[in-house]
PDB file of C-alpha atoms in Angstrom:
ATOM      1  CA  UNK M   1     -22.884  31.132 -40.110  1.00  0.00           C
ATOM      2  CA  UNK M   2     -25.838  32.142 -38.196  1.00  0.00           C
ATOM      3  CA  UNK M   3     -26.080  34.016 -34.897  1.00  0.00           C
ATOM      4  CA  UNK M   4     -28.029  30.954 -33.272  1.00  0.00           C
ATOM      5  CA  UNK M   5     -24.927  28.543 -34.000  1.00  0.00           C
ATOM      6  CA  UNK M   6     -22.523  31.082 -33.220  1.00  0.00           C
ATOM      7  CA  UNK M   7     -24.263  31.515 -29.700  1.00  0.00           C
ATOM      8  CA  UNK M   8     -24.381  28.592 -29.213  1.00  0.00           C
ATOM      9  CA  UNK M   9     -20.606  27.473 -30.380  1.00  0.00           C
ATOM     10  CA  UNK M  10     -19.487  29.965 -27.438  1.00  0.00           C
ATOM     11  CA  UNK M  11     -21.634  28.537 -25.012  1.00  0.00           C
ATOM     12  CA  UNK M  12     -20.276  24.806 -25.817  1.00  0.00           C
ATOM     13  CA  UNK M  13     -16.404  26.902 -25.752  1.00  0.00           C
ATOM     14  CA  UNK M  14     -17.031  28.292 -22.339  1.00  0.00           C
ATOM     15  CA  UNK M  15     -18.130  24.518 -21.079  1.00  0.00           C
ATOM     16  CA  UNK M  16     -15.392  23.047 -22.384  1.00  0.00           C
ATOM     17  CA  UNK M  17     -13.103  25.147 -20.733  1.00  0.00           C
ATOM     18  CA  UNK M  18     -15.192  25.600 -17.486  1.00  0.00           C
ATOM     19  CA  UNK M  19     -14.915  20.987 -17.435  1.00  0.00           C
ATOM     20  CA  UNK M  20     -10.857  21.602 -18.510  1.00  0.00           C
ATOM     21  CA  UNK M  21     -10.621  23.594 -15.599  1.00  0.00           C
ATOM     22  CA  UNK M  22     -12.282  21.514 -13.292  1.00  0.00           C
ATOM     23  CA  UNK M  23     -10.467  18.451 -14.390  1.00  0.00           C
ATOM     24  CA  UNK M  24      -7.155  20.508 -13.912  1.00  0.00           C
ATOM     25  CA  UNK M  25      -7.683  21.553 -10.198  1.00  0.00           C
ATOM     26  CA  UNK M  26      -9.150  17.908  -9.061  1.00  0.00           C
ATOM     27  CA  UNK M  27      -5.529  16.505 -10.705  1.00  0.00           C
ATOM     28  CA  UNK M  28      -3.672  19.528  -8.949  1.00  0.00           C
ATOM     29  CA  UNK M  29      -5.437  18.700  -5.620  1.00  0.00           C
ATOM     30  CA  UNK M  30      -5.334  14.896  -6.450  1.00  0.00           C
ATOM     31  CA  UNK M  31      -1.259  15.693  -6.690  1.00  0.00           C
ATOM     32  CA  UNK M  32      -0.972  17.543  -3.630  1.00  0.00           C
ATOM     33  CA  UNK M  33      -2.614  14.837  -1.489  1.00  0.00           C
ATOM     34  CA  UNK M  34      -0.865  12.143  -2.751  1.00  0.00           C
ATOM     35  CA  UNK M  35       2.448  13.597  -2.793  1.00  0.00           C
ATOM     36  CA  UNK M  36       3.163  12.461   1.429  1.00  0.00           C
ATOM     37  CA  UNK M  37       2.537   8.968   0.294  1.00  0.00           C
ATOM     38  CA  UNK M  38       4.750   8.888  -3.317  1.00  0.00           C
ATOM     39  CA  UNK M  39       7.835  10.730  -1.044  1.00  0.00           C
ATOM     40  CA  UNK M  40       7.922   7.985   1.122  1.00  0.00           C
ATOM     41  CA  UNK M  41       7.268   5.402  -0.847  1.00  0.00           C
ATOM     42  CA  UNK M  42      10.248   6.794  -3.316  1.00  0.00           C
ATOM     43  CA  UNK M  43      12.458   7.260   0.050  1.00  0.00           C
ATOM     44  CA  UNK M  44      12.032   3.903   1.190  1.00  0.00           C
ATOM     45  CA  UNK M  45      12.794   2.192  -2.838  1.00  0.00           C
ATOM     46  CA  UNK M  46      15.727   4.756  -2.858  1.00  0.00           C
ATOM     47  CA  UNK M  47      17.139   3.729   0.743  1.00  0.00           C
ATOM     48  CA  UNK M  48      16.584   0.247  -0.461  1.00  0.00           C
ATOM     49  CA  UNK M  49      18.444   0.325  -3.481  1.00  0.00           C
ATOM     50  CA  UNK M  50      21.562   2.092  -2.134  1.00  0.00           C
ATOM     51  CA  UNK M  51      22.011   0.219   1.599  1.00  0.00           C
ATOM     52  CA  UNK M  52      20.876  -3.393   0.858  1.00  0.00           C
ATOM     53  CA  UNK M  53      20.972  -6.074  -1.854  1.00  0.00           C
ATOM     54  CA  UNK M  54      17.897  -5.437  -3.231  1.00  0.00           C
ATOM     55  CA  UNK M  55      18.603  -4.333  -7.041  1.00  0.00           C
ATOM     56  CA  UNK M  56      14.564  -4.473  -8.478  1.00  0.00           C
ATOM     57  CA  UNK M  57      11.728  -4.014  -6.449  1.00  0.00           C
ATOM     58  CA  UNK M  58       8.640  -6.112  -6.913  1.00  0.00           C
ATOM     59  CA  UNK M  59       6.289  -4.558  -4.142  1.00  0.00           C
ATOM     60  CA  UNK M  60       5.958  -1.602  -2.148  1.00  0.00           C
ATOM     61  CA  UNK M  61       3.535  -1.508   1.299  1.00  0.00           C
ATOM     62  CA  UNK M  62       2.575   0.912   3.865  1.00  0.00           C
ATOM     63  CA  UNK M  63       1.325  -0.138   7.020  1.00  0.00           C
ATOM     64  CA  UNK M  64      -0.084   2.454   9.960  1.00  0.00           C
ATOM     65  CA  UNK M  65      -0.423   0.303  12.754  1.00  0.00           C
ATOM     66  CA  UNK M  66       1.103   1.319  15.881  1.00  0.00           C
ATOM     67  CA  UNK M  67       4.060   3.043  13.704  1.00  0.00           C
ATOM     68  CA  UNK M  68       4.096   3.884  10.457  1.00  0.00           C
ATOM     69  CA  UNK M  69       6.479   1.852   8.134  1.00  0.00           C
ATOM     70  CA  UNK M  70       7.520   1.621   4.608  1.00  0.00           C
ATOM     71  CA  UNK M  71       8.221  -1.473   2.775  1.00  0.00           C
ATOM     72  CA  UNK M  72       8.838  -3.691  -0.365  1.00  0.00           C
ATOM     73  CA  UNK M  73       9.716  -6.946  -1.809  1.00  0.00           C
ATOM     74  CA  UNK M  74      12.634  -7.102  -3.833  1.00  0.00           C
ATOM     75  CA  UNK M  75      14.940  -9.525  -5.060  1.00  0.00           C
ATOM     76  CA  UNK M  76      19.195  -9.413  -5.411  1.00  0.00           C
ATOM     77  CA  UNK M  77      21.450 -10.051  -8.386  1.00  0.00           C
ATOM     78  CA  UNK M  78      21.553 -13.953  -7.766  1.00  0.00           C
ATOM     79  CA  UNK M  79      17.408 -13.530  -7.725  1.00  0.00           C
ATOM     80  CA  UNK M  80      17.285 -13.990  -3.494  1.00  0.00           C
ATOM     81  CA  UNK M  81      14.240 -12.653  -2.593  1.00  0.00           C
ATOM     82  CA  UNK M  82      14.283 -10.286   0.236  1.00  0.00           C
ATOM     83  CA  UNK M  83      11.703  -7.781   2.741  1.00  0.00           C
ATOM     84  CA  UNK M  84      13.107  -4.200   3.762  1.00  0.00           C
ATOM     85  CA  UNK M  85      11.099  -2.217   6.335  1.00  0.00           C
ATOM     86  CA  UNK M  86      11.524   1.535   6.938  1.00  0.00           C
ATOM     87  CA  UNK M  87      10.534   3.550  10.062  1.00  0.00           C
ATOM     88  CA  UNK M  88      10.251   7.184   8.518  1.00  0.00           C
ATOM     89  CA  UNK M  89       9.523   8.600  11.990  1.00  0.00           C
ATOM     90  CA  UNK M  90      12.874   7.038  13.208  1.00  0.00           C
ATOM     91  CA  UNK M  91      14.888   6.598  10.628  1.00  0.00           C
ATOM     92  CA  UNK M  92      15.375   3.387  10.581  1.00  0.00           C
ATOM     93  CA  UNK M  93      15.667   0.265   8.075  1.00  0.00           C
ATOM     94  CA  UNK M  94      15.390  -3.848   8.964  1.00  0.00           C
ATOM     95  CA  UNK M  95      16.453  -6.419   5.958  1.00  0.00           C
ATOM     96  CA  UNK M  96      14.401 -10.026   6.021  1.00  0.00           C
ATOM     97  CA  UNK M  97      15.540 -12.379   3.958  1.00  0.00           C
ATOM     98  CA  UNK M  98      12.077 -14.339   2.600  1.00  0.00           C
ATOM     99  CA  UNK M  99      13.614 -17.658   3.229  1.00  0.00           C
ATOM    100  CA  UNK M 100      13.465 -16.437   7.007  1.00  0.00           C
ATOM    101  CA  UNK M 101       9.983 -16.196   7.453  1.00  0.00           C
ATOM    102  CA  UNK M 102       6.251 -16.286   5.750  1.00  0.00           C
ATOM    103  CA  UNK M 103       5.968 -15.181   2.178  1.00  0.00           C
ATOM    104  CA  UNK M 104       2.938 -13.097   1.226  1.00  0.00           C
ATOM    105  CA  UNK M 105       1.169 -16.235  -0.015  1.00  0.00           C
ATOM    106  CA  UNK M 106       1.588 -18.295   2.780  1.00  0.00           C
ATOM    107  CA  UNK M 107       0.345 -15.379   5.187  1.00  0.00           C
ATOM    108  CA  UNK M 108      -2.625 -15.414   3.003  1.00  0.00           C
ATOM    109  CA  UNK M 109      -3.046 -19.243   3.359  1.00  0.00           C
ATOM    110  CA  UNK M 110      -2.349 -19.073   7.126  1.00  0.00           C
ATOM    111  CA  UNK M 111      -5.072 -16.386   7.645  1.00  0.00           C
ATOM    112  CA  UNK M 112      -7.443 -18.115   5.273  1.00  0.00           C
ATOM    113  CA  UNK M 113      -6.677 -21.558   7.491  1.00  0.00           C
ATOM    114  CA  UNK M 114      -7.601 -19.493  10.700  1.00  0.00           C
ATOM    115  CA  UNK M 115     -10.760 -17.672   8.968  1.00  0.00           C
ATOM    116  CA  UNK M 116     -12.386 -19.142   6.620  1.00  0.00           C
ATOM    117  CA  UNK M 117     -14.675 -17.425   4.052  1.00  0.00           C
ATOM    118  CA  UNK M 118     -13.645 -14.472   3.359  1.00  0.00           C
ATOM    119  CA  UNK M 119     -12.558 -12.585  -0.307  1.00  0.00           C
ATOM    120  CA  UNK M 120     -10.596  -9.783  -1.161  1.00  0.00           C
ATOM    121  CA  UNK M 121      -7.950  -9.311   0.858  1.00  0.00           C
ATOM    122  CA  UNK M 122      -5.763  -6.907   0.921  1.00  0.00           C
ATOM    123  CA  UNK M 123      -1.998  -7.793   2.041  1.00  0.00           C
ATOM    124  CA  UNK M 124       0.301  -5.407   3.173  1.00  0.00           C
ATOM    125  CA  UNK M 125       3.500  -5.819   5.129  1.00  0.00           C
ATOM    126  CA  UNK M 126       5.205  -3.652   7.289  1.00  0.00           C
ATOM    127  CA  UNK M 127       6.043  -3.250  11.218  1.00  0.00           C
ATOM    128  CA  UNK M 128       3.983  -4.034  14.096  1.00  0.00           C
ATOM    129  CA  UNK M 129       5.006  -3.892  17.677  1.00  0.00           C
ATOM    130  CA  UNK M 130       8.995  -3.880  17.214  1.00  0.00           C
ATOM    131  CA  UNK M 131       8.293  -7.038  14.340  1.00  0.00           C
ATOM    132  CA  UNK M 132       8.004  -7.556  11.170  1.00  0.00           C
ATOM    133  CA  UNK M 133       4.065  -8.842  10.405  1.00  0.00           C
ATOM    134  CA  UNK M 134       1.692  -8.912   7.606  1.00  0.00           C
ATOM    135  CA  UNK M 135      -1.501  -7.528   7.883  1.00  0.00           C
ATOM    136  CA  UNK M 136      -4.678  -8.966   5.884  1.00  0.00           C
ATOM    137  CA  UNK M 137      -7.654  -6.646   5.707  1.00  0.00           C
ATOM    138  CA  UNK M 138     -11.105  -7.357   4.067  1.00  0.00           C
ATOM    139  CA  UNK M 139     -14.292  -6.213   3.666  1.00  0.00           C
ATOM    140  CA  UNK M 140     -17.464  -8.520   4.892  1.00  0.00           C
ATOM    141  CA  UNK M 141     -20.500  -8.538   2.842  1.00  0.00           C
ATOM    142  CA  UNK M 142     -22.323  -6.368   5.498  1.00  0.00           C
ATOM    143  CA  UNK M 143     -19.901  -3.419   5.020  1.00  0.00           C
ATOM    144  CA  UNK M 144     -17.694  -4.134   7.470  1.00  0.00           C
ATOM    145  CA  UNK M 145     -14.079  -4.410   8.093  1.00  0.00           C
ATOM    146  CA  UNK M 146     -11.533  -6.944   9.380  1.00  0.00           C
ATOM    147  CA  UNK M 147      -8.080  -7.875   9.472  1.00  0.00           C
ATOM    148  CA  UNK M 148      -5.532  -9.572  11.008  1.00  0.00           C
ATOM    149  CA  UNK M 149      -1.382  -9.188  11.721  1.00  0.00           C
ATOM    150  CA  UNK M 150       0.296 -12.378  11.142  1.00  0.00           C
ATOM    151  CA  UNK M 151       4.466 -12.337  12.477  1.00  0.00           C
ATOM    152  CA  UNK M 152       6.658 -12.869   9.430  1.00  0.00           C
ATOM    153  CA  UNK M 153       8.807 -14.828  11.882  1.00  0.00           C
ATOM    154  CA  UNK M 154       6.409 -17.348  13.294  1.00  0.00           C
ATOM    155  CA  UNK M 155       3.484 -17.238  11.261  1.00  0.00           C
ATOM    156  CA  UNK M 156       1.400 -16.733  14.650  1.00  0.00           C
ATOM    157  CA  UNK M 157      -1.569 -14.740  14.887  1.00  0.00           C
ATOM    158  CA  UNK M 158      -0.777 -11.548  16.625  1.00  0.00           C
ATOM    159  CA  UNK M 159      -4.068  -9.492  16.549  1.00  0.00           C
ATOM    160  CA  UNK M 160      -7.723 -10.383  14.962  1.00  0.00           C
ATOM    161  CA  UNK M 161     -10.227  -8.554  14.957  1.00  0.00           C
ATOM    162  CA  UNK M 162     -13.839  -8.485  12.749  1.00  0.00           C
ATOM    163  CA  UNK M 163     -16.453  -6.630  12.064  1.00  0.00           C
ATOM    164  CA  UNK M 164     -15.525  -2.670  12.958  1.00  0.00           C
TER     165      UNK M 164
END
């Protein structure tokens, strides 16, 4: 082998590595800032497996609204659906039973009955002023934001606002 391909087989070494290592500490620092979020989300499954009904999970949500909450869909043995909402700050844990209130698709219908024209909307559910509420978000085709908190209760509009 020449000395021009062995140059230049150490050069493409020494990338390789320098990329490997790159790749390596985005994942390590990709780890370490999602690892809040994963711990709570694995509290909240594990808290809802032990204390409540719920034996498989279906969805897990996180809401920051006025207090941050935990929570998840799940169903029981019998298949009984069911909403659990944890308070991490407080330490503590409401059970909904779905026939009780709005399902995730009929929040999306009510909010899509109150504003029309709007796509992609992200549903999460959580805890909103001592109740239990979904919140649709979306983005507008200006770049802006919106979103709404429906009660799981009522189904009334809570909060609206668009365009921030």
């Amino acid at each position: 082998m020449n000395e021009r391909l062995k140059t230049f087989f150490k050069y493409l070494g020494g990338t390789v590595l320098t990329l490997l290592i790159i790749y390596l500490v985005c994942f390590a620092v990709f780890l370490a800032a999602t690892h809040p979020t994963r711990a709570q989300e694995k509290t909240s499954k594990d808290i809802a497996l032990s204390k409540t009904p719920i034996v498989n999970v279906q969805r897990q949500y996180h809401l920051s609204r006025d207090v941050v909450s935990d929570s998840l869909e799940g169903t029981d043995k019998k298949g009984k659906k069911y909403y659990f909402v944890y308070l991490p700050k407080n330490k503590k844990a409401y059970l909904y039973q779905a026939s009780k209130g709005l399902s995730r698709s009929q929040a999306i219908a009510r909010f899509n009955n109150l504003h029309l024209g709007h796509d992609n909307l992200k549903v999460e559910f959580g805890w909103y002023k001592d109740k239990p509420v979904w919140e649709i978000s979306y983005k507008k085709d200006n770049g802006n934001y919106g979103y709404a908190i429906i009660s799981f209760k009522t189904g009334r509009e809570l909060f609206y606002v668009d365009n921030i």
